[in-house]
Coordinates of C-alpha atoms in Angstrom, one line a residue:
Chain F
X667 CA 0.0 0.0 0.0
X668 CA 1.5 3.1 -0.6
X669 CA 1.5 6.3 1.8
X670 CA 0.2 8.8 -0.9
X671 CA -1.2 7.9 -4.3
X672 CA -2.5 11.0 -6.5
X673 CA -4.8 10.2 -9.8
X674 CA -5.2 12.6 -11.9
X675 CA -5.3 15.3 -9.8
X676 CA -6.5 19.0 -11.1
X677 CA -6.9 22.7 -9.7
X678 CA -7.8 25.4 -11.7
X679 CA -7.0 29.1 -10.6
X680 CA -7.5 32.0 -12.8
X681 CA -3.9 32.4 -13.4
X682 CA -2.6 28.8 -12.9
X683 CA -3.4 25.2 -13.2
X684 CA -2.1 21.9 -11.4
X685 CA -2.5 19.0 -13.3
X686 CA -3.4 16.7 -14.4
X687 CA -0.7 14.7 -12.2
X688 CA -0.1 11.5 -10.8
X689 CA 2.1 11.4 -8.0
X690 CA 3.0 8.3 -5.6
X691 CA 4.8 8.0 -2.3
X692 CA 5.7 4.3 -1.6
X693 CA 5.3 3.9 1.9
X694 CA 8.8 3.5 3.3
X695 CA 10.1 6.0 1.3
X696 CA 11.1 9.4 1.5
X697 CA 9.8 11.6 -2.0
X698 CA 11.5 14.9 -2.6
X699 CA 9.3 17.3 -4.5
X700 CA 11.2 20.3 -6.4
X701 CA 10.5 22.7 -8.5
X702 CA 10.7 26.2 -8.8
X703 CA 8.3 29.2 -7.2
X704 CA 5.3 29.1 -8.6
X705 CA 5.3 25.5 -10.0
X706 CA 2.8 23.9 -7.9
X707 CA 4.6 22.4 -4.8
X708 CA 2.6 23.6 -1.7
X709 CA -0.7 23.6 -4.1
X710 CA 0.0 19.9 -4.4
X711 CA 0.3 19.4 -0.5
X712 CA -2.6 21.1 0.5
X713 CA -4.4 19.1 -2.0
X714 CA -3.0 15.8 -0.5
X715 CA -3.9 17.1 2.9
X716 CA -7.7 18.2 1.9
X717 CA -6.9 22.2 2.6
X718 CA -7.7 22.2 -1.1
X719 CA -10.6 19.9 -3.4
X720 CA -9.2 19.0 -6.3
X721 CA -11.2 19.7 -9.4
X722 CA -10.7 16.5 -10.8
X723 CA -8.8 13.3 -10.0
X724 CA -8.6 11.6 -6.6
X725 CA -6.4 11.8 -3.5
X726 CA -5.6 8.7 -1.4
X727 CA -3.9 8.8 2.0
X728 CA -3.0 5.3 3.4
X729 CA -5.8 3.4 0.8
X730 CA -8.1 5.2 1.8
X731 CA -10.1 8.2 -0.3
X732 CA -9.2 11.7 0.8
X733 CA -6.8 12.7 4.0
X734 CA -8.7 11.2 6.6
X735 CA -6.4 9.5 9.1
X736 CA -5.0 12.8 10.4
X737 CA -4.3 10.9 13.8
X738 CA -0.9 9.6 12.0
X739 CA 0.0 12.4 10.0
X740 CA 2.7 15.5 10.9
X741 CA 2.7 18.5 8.7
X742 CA 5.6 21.4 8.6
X743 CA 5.2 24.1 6.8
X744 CA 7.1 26.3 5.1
X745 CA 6.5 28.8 8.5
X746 CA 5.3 28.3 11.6
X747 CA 1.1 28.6 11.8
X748 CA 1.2 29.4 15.9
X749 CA -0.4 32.2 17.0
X750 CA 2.6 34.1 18.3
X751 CA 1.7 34.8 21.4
X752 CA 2.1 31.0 22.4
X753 CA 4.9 29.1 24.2
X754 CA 5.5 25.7 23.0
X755 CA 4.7 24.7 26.8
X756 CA 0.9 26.1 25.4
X757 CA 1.3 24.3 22.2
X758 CA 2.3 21.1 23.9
X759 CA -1.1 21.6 25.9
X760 CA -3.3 22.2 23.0
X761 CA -1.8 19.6 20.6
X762 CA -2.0 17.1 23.6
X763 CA -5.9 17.8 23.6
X764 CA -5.8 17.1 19.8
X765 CA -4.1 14.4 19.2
X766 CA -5.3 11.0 20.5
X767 CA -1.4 9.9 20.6
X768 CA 0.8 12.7 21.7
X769 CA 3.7 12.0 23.9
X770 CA 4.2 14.6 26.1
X771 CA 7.4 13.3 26.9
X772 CA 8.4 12.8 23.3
X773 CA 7.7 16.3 22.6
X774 CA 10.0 17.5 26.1
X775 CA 12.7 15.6 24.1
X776 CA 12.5 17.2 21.2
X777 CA 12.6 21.0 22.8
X778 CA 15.3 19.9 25.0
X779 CA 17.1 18.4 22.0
X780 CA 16.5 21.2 19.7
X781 CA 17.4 23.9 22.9
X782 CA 13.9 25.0 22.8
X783 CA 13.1 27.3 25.9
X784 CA 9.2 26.3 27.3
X785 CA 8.2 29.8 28.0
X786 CA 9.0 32.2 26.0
X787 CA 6.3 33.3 23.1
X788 CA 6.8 31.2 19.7
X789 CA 6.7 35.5 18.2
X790 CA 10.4 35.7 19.9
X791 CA 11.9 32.2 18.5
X792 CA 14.3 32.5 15.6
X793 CA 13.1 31.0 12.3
X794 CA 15.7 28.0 13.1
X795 CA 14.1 27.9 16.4
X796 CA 10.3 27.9 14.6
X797 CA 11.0 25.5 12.5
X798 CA 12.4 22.8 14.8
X799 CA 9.0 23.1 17.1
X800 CA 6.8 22.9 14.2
X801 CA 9.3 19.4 13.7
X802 CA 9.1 18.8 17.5
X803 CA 5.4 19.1 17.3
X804 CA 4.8 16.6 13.9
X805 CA 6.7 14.0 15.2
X806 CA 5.7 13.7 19.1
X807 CA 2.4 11.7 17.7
X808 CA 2.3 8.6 16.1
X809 CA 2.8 9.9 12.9
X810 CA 3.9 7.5 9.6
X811 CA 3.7 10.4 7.1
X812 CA 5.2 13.4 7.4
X813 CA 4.3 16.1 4.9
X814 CA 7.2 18.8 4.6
X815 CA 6.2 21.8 2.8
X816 CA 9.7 23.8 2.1
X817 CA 11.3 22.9 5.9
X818 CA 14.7 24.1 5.4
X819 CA 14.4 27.2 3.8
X820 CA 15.5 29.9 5.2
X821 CA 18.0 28.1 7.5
X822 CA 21.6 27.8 7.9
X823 CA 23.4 24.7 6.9
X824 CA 24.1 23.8 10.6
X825 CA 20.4 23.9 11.6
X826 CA 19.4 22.1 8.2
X827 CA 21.7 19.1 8.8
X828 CA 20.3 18.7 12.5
X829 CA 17.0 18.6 10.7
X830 CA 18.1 16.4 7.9
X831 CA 19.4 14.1 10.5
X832 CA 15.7 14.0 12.7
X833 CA 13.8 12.2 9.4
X834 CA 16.8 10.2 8.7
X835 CA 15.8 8.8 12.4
X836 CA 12.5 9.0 11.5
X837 CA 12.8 6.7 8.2
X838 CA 14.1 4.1 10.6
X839 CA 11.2 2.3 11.1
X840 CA 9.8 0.9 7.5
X841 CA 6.4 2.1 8.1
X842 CA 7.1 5.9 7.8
X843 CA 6.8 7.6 4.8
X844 CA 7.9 11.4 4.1
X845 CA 7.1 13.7 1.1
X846 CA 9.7 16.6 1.3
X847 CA 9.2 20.0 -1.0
X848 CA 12.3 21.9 -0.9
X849 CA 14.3 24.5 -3.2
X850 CA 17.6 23.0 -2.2
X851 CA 17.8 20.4 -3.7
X852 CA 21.3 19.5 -1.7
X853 CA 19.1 18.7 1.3
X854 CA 17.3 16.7 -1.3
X855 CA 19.9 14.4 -2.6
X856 CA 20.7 13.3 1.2
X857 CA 17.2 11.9 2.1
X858 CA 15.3 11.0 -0.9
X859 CA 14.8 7.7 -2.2
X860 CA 12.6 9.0 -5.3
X861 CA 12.4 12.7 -7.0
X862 CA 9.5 14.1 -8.3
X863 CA 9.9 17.4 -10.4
X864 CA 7.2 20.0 -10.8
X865 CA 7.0 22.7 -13.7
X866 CA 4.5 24.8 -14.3
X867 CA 1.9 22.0 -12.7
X868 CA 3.1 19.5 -14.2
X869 CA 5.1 16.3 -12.8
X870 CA 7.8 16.8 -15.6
X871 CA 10.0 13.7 -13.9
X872 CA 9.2 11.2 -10.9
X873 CA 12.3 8.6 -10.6
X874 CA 14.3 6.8 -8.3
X875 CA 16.9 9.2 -7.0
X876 CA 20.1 7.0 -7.5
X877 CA 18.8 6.0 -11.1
X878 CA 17.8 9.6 -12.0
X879 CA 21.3 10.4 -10.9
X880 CA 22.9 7.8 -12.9
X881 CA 20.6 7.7 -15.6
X882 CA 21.4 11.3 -17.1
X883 CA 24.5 13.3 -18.1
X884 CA 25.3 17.1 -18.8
X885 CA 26.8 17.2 -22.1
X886 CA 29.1 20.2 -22.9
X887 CA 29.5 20.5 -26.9
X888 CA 29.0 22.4 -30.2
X889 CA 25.2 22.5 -31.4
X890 CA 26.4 20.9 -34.3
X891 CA 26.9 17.6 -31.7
X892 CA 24.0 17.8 -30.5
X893 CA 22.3 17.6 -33.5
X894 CA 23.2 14.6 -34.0
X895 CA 21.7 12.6 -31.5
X896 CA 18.5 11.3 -31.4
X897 CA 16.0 14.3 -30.0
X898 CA 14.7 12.0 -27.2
X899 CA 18.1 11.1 -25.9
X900 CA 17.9 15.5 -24.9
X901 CA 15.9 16.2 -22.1
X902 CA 17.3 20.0 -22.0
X903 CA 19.2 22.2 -23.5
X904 CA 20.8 25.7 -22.0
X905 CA 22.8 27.5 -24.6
X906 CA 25.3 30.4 -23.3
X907 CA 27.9 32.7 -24.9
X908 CA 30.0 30.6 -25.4
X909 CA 29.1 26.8 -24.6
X910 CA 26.0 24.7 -25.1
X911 CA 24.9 22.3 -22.3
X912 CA 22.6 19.6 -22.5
X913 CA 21.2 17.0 -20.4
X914 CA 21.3 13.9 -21.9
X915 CA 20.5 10.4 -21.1
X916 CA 23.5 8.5 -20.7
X917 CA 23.3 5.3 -22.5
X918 CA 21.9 7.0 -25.6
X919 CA 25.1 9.1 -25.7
X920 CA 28.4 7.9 -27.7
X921 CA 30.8 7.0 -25.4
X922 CA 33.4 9.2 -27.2
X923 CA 31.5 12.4 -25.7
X924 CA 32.5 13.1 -22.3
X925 CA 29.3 13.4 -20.2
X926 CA 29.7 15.1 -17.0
X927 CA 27.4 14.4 -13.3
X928 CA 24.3 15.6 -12.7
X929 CA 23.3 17.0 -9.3
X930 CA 19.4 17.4 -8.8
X931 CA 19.8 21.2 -9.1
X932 CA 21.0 20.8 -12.7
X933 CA 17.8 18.8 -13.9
X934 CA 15.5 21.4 -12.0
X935 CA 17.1 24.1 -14.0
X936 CA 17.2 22.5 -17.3
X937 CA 13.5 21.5 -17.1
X938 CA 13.0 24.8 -15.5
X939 CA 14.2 26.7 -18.1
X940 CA 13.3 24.1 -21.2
X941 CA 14.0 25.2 -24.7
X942 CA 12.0 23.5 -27.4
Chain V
X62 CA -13.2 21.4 20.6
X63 CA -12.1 22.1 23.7
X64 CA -8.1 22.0 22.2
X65 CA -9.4 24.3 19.9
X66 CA -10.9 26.6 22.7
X67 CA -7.9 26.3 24.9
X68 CA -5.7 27.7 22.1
X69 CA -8.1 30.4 21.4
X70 CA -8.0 31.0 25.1
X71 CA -4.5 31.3 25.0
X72 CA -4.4 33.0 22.0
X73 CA -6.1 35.5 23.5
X74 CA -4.4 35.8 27.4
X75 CA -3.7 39.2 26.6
X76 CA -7.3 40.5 25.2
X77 CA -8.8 38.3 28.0
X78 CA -6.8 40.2 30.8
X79 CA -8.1 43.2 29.5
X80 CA -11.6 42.5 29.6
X81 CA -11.4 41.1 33.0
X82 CA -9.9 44.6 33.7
X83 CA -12.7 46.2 32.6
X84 CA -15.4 43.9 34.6
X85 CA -13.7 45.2 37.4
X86 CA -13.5 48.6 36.6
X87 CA -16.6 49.0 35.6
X88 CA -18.4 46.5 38.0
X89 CA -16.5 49.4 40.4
X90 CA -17.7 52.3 38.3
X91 CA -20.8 50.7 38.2
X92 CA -21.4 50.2 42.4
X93 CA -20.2 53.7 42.5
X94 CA -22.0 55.4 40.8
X95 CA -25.3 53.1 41.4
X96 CA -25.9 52.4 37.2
X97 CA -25.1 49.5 35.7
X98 CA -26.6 49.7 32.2
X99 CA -23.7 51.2 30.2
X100 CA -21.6 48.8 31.8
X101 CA -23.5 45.5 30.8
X102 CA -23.5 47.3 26.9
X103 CA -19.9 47.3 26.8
X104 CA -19.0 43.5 28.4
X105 CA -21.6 42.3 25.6
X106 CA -19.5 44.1 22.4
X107 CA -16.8 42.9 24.1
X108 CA -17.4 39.6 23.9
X109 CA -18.9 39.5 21.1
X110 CA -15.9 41.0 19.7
X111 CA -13.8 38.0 21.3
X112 CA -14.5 35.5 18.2
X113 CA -13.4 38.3 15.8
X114 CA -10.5 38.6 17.4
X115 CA -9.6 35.1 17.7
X116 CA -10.0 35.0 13.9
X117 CA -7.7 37.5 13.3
X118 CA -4.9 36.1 14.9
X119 CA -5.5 32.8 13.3
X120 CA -5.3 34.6 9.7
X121 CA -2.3 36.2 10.9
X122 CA -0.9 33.1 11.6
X123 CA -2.6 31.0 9.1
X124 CA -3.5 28.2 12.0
X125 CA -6.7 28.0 9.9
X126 CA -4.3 25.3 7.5
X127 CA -2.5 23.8 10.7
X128 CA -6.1 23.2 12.5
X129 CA -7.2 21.3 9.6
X130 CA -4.3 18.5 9.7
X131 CA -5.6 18.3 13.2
X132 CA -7.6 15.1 13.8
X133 CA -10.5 17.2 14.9
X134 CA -13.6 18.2 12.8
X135 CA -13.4 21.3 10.9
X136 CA -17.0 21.8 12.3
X137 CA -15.4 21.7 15.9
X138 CA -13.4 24.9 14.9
X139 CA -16.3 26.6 13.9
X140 CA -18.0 25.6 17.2
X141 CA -15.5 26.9 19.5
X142 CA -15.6 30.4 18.4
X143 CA -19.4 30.7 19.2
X144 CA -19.0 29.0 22.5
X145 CA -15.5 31.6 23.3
X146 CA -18.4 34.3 22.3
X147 CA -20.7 32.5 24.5
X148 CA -18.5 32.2 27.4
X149 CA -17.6 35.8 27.3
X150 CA -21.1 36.9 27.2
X151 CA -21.3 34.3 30.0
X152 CA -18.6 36.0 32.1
X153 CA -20.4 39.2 31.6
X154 CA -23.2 37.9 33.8
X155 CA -21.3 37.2 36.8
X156 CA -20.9 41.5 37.4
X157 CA -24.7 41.8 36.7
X158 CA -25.2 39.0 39.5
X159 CA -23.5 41.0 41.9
X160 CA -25.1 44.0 41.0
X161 CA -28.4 42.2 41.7
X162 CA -26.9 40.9 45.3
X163 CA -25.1 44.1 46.2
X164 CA -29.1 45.9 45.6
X165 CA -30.7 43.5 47.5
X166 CA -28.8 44.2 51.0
X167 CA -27.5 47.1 50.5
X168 CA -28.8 51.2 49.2
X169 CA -25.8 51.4 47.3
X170 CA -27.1 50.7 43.8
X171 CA -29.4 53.9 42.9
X172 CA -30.9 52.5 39.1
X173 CA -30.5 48.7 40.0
X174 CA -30.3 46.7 36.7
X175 CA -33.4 44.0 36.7
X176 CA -33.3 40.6 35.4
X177 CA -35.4 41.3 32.8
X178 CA -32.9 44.2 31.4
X179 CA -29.9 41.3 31.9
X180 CA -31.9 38.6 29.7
X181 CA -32.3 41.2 27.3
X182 CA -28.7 42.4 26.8
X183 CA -27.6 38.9 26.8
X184 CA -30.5 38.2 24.1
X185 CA -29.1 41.2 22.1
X186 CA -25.7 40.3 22.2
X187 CA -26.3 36.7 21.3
X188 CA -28.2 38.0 18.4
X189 CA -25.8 40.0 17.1
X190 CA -22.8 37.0 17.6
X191 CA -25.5 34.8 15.4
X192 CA -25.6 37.2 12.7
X193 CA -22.3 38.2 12.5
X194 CA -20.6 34.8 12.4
X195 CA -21.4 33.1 9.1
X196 CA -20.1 36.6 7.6
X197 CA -16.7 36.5 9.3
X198 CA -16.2 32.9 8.0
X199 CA -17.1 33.5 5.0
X200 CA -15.5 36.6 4.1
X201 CA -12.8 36.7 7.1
X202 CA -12.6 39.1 9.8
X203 CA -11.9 42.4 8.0
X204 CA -14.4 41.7 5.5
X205 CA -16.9 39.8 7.3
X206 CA -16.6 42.3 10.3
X207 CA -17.8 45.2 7.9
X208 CA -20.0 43.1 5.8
X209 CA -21.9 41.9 9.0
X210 CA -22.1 45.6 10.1
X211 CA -23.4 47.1 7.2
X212 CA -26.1 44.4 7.0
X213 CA -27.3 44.4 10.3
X214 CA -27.5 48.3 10.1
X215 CA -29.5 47.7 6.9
X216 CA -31.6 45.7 8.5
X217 CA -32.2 48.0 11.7
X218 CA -32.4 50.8 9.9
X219 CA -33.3 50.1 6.6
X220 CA -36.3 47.9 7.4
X221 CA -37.7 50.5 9.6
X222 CA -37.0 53.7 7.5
X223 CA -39.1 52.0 4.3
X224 CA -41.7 51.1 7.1
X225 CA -41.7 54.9 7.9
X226 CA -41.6 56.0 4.3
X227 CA -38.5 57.9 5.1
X228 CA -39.3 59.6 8.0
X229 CA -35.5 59.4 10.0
X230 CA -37.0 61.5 13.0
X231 CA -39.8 59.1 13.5
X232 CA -37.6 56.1 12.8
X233 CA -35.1 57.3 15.7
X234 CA -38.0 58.0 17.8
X235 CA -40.2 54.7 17.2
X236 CA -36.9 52.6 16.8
X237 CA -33.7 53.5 18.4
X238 CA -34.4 55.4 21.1
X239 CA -35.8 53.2 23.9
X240 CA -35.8 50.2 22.0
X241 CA -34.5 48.0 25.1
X242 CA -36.9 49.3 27.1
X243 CA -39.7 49.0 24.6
X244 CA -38.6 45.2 24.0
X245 CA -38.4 44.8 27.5
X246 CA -42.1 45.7 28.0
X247 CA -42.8 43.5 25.0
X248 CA -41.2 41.1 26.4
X249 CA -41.3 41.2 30.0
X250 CA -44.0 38.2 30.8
X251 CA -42.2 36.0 28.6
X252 CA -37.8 36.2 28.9
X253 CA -37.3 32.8 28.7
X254 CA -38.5 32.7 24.9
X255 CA -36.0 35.9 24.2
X256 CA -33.1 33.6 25.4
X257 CA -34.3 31.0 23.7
X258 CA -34.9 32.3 20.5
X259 CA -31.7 33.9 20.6
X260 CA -30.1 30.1 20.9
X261 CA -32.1 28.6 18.2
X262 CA -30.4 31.4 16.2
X263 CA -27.3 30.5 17.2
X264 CA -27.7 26.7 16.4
X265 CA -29.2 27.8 12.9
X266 CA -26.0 30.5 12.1
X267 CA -23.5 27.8 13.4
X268 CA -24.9 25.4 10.9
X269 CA -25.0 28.0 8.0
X270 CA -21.4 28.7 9.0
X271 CA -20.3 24.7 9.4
X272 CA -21.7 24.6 5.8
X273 CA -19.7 27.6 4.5
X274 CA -16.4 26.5 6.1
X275 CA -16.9 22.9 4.5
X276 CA -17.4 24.4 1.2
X277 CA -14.3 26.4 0.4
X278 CA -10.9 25.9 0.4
X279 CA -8.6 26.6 3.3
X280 CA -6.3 29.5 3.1

């Protein structure tokens, strides 16, 4: 059973549309959404977790239709939805009346791992700080999906690796799944056992990680090269001044033409910025 | 619900210390001087301005999103900002009740408020909380706020002025001035179906609210 499975999923706004899109998050796995502002990331989230109805398609959470079994989900998003005037010591309270499973004690853990102080109003906390009790406060439930919308931006690298490190824990037990949005796509490329790549509400790519990574190639050469190979063996093409790049799928590539790595960041901006 | 409440509660520590100042001061106000009425007027638009205020700091926040990965009904949100109303309108009882005591053994209270002129205020303020809410969650605070406003002056005044062809004088004099104590004389063998009433409208603008948040997206 998997954690998430989109079907055809649409949402129309005047200016923008998601979708069609099919998206799934094996349970077990961690997903890591990307694309650029704008694409449809947090519209896609908010869909999964009913804040939006789709226009068309279906949403299923755990097998079953629509978000229902919010008992043993944590959400994060992209900043922290407390009224400022709260200490987490008043969170604690009212998310310990919400939740059917919150461990207060957990939840002690995590603000005295993360240097939290009880009292003071969540208004005063750093971003850093705001972030790690909206983290503190997803996982001291029995939650086995975490829904990340944009975590780590924002934060410096020192505060993002502690994070990093917290769902590496939590992917230690095979029934947790995670579906991670994020611009930096370095954060990405730690955690992720799949990709999935949004542009312009569309899921452009949705792959395993490690064969994404070894599947494609940059390709530095003349457009005269490029030519050359067969147009589906180009996913995209950037030209500059003074060099063309291309990303190119490996095996389809002579193996006279040196074919540089490809880092996650590379295939967001060559679908990003897609010529024809 | 009663997470929701508590946060709201919370949410509001600072508002709430401030209207439990002015129970005091103007329970003290009120002894002193030996009138009560403008007091009891003021405690009710305070609390009914208690869910509006609660609102706003939600939208400020956006907890409207984070409440609804909650495992609680969104129904139960909607809920807890009538009964935070209801509780402050509640709260502003408690003053009125010691008014009442304070008359009855002592000469200190010189226009002592009657139970009849209570029932009424909390009938009125109950009234107003019942038509306001189903604006402020569908058009959110600022918007609803005004929208409520304007259509329950429409509705005060407008109704009145066509039903006086116009003339304002006449409407101010029929309509506004003395109206509580006309109602109360209306309504003076008969409270308990004021406060009644007043709940039945409650249950019917909760439900017209449930069914507007269910309908649209969350924010």
């Amino acid at each position: 059973m998997d954690a998430i499975h989109l079907h055809n999923v649409s949402k129309h706004y005047p200016a923008f549309t998601l979708g069609p899109l099919d998206l799934t998050v094996p349970t077990g796995s961690v997903v890591g959404f990307i694309g650029e502002n704008g694409a449809g990331k947090s519209t896609t989230i908010k869909l999964i977790l009913g804040l939006l109805m789709p226009d068309s398609g279906s949403v299923q959470v755990f097998g079953e239709d629509g978000c229902r079994d919010l008992e043993h989900i944590g959400v994060v998003f992209d900043s922290c939805h407390f009224p400022g005037d709260l200490s987490a010591r008043d969170i604690g309270r009212v998310l310990s009346a919400s939740f059917r499973t919150w461990s207060a004690k957990t939840f002690e853990d995590y603000l005295t791992r993360f240097d939290l102080p009880r009292k003071k109003p969540v208004k005063d906390y750093s971003r850093g700080m705001q972030m790690k009790l909206s983290i503190a406060c997803a996982l001291s439930h029995d939650c086995r999906l975490l829904l990340l919308d944009e975590p780590t931006s924002g934060l410096d690298p020192v505060i993002r690796d502690e994070i990093l490190d917290i769902f590496y824990d939590f992917m230690q037990d095979d029934s947790h799944s995670i579906l991670i949005s994020s611009h930096i796509t370095s954060d990405l490329e730690k955690i992720c056992d799949y990709v999935a790549f949004i542009h312009q509400g569309q899921i452009a790519l949705f792959e395993e990680k490690d064969s994404l990574l070894a599947r494609l190639g940059i390709l530095h050469a003349d457009p005269s090269v490029l030519s050359s190979l067969a147009p589906d063996a180009i996913l995209g093409v950037r030209r500059g001044q003074f060099q063309t790049q291309a990303l190119v799928e490996r095996d389809r590539v002579p193996s006279s033409l040196p074919l540089e790595p490809v880092k996650l960041d590379d295939i967001l901006l060559f679908l990003a910025r897609k010529e024809g | 619900m009663y997470a929701l409440l508590l946060k709201d509660i919370l949410a509001l520590k600072r508002t709430l210390r401030i209207y439990a100042a002015f129970l005091v001061i103007y329970c003290a106000i009120g002894i002193f001087s030996g009138n009560s009425s403008f007091f009891m007027v003021f405690i009710t638009v305070l609390s009914i301005m208690l869910p509006i205020n609660a609102m706003t700091i939600d939208k400020g926040c956006h907890w409207n999103a984070y409440a609804a990965c909650l495992p609680i009904p969104r129904s139960m949100g909607v809920l807890s900002k009538y009964i935070l109303a209801g509780l402050g309108i509640l709260a502003a009882i408690v003053p009125c009740l010691v008014y009442l005591l304070i008359d009855r053994y002592t000469d200190l209270i010189t226009d002592p408020t009657s139970w009849s002129e209570i029932i009424l205020m909390i009938t009125l303020g109950l009234t107003i909380l019942a038509f306001q809410m189903p604006f402020l969650f569908r058009f959110g605070p600022e918007r609803g706020r005004f929208a409520s406003m304007a259509a329950l002056l429409l509705l005060c005044l407008g109704l009145p002025i066509l039903v006086m062809k116009g003339n304002v004088i006449a409407v101010h004099e029929t309509f506004v001035q003395n109206i509580i104590t006309q109602m109360a004389g209306f309504f003076q063998p008969r409270m308990w179906v004021l406060i009644v009433g007043a709940l039945m409208l409650n249950v019917l603008s909760a439900v017209i609210s449930i069914v507007i948040v269910n309908r649209h997206d969350v924010d």
